[in-house]
Short mmCIF file of C-alpha atoms in Angstrom, two decimals:
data_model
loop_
_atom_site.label_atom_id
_atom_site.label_comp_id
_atom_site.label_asym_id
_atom_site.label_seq_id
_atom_site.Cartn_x
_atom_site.Cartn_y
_atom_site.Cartn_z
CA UNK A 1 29.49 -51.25 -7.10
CA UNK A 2 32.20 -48.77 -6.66
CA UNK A 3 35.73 -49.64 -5.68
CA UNK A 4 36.41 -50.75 -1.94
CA UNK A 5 38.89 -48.62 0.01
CA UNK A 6 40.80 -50.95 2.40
CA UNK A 7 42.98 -50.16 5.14
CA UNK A 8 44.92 -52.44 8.01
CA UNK A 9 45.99 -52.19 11.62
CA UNK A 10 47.73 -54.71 13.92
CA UNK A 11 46.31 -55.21 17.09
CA UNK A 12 47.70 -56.75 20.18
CA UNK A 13 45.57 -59.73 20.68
CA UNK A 14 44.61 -63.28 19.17
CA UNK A 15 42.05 -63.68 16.06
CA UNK A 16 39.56 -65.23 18.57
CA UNK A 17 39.57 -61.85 20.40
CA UNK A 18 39.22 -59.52 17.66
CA UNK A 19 36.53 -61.28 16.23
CA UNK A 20 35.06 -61.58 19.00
CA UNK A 21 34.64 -57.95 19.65
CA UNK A 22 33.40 -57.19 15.72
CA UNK A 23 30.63 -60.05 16.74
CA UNK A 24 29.26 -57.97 19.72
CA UNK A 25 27.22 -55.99 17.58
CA UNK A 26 24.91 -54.47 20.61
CA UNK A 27 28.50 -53.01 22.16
CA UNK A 28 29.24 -50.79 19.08
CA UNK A 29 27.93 -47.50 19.99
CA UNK A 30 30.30 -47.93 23.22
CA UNK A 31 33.53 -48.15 20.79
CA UNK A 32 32.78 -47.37 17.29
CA UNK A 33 31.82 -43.40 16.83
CA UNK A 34 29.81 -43.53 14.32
CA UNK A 35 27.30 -45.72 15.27
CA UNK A 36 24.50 -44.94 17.52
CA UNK A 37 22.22 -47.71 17.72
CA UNK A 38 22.47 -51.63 16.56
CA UNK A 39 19.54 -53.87 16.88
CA UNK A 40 20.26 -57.45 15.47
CA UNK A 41 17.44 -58.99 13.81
CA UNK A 42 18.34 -62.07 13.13
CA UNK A 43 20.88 -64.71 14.05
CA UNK A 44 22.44 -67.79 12.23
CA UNK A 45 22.49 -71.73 13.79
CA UNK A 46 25.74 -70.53 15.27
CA UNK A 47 24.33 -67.35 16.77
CA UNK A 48 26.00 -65.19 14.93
CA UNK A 49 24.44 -62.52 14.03
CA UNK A 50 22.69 -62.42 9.87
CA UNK A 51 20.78 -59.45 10.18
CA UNK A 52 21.96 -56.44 11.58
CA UNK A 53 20.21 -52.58 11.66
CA UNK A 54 22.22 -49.52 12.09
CA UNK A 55 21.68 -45.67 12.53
CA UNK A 56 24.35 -44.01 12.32
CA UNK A 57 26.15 -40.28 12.18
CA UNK A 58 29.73 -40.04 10.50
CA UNK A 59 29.38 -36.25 10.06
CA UNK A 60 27.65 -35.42 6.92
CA UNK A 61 26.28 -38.69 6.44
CA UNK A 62 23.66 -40.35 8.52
CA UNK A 63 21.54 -43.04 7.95
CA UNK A 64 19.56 -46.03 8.93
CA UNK A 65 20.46 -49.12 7.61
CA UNK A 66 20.46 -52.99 7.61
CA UNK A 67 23.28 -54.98 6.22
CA UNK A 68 23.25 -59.10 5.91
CA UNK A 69 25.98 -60.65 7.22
CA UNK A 70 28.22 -63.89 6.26
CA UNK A 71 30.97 -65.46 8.80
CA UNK A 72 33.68 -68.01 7.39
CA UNK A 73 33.91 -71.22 8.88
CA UNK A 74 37.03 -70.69 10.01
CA UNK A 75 36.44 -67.33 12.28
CA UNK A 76 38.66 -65.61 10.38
CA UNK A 77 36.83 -62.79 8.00
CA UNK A 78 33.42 -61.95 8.13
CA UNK A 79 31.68 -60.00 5.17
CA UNK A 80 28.27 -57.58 4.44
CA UNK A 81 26.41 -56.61 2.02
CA UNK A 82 23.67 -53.69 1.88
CA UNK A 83 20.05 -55.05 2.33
CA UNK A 84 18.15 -51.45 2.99
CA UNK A 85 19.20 -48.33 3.49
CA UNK A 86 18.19 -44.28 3.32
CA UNK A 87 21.40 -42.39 1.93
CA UNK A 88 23.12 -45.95 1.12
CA UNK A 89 22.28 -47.22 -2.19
CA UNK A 90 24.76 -49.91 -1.60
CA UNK A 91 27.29 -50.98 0.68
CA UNK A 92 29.62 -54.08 0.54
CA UNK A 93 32.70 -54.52 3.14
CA UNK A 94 34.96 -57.21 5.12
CA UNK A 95 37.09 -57.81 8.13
CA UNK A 96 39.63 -60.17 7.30
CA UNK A 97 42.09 -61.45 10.24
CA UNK A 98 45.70 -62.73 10.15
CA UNK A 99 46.99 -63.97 13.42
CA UNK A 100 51.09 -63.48 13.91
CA UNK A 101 51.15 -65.53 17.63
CA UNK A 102 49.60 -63.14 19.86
CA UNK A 103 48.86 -60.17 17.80
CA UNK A 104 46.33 -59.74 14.33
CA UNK A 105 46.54 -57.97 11.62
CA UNK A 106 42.90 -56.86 10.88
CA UNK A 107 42.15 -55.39 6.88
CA UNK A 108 38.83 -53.82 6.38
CA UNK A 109 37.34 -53.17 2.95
CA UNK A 110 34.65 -50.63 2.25
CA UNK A 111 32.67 -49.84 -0.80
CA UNK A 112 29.69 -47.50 -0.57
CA UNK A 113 27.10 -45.70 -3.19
CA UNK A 114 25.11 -43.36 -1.92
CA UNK A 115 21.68 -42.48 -3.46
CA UNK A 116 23.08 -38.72 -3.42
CA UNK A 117 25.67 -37.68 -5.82
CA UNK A 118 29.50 -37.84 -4.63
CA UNK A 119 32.40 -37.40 -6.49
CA UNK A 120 34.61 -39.88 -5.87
CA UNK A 121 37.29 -38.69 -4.68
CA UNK A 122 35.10 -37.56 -1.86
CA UNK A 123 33.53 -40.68 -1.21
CA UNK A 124 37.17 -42.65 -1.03
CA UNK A 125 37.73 -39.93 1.70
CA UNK A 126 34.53 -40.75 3.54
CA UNK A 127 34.93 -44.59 3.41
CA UNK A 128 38.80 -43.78 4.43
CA UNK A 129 37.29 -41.65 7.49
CA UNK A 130 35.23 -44.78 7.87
CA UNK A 131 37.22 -47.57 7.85
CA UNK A 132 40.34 -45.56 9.74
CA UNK A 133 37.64 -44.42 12.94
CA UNK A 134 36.46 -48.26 12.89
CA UNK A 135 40.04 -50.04 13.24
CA UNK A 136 41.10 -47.77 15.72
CA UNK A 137 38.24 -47.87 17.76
CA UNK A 138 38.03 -51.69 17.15
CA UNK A 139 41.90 -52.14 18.17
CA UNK A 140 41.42 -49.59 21.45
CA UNK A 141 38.51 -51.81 22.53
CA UNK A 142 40.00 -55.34 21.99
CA UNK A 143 43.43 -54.16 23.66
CA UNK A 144 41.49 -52.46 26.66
CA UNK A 145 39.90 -56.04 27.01
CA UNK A 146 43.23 -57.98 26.53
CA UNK A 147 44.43 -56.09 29.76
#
């Protein structure tokens, strides 16, 4: 697997909320650009969700895809992993959450490989694209809620 590219934002609301938004699969195409349709296949005792498909379009990359999911005990990362995809040979990523009173500090990690040649200096600049579209859209849509 290929380095992950990881990036942080602080947004102005408790762990609880964040994570609670990043949960809400089915709401993603409302707040996160790239994706246009979620359809979660399968939930955990805690009805999380385990399975999860995606299609998305982030420009010159689009795909279908279904990533597994694993949620800490404590609510306060959750982490993927690549089960099947068309462009995505492999994909592996976290949110991890650090609450500071009323505000958290939200780091994403992202490592793709495509099943198309990339240099990687490219790719780092997709994931970067990425991971920079999802924590703002994830920190606009948790705020707006927070109002």
């Amino acid at each position: 697997m290929a380095d992950q590219t990881t990036s942080s934002i602080a947004i102005a609301a408790p762990p609880d909320e964040v994570m609670a938004v990043i949960a809400d699969f089915e709401a993603y195409p409302e707040w996160a650009n790239q994706v246009k349709t979620v359809e979660v296949l399968a939930t955990g005792t805690d009805d999380r969700a385990e399975r999860v498909r995606f299609t998305m379009d982030a420009g010159p990359i689009k795909d279908s895809y279904t990533l597994d999911y694993t949620w800490a005990p404590d609510g306060m990362s959750v982490s993927w992993h690549l089960v099947k995809g068309q462009m995505q040979k492999a994909q592996e990523g976290s949110y991890t959450l650090v609450g500071d009173g009323g505000a958290t500090t939200v780091t994403y990690a992202l490592a793709v490989d495509l099943n198309i040649p990339m240099i990687g200096m490219l790719r780092r600049k997709a994931e970067k694209v990425i991971i920079e579209t999802a924590l703002n859209g994830l920190k606009r849509r948790v705020e707006r809620a927070a109002r």
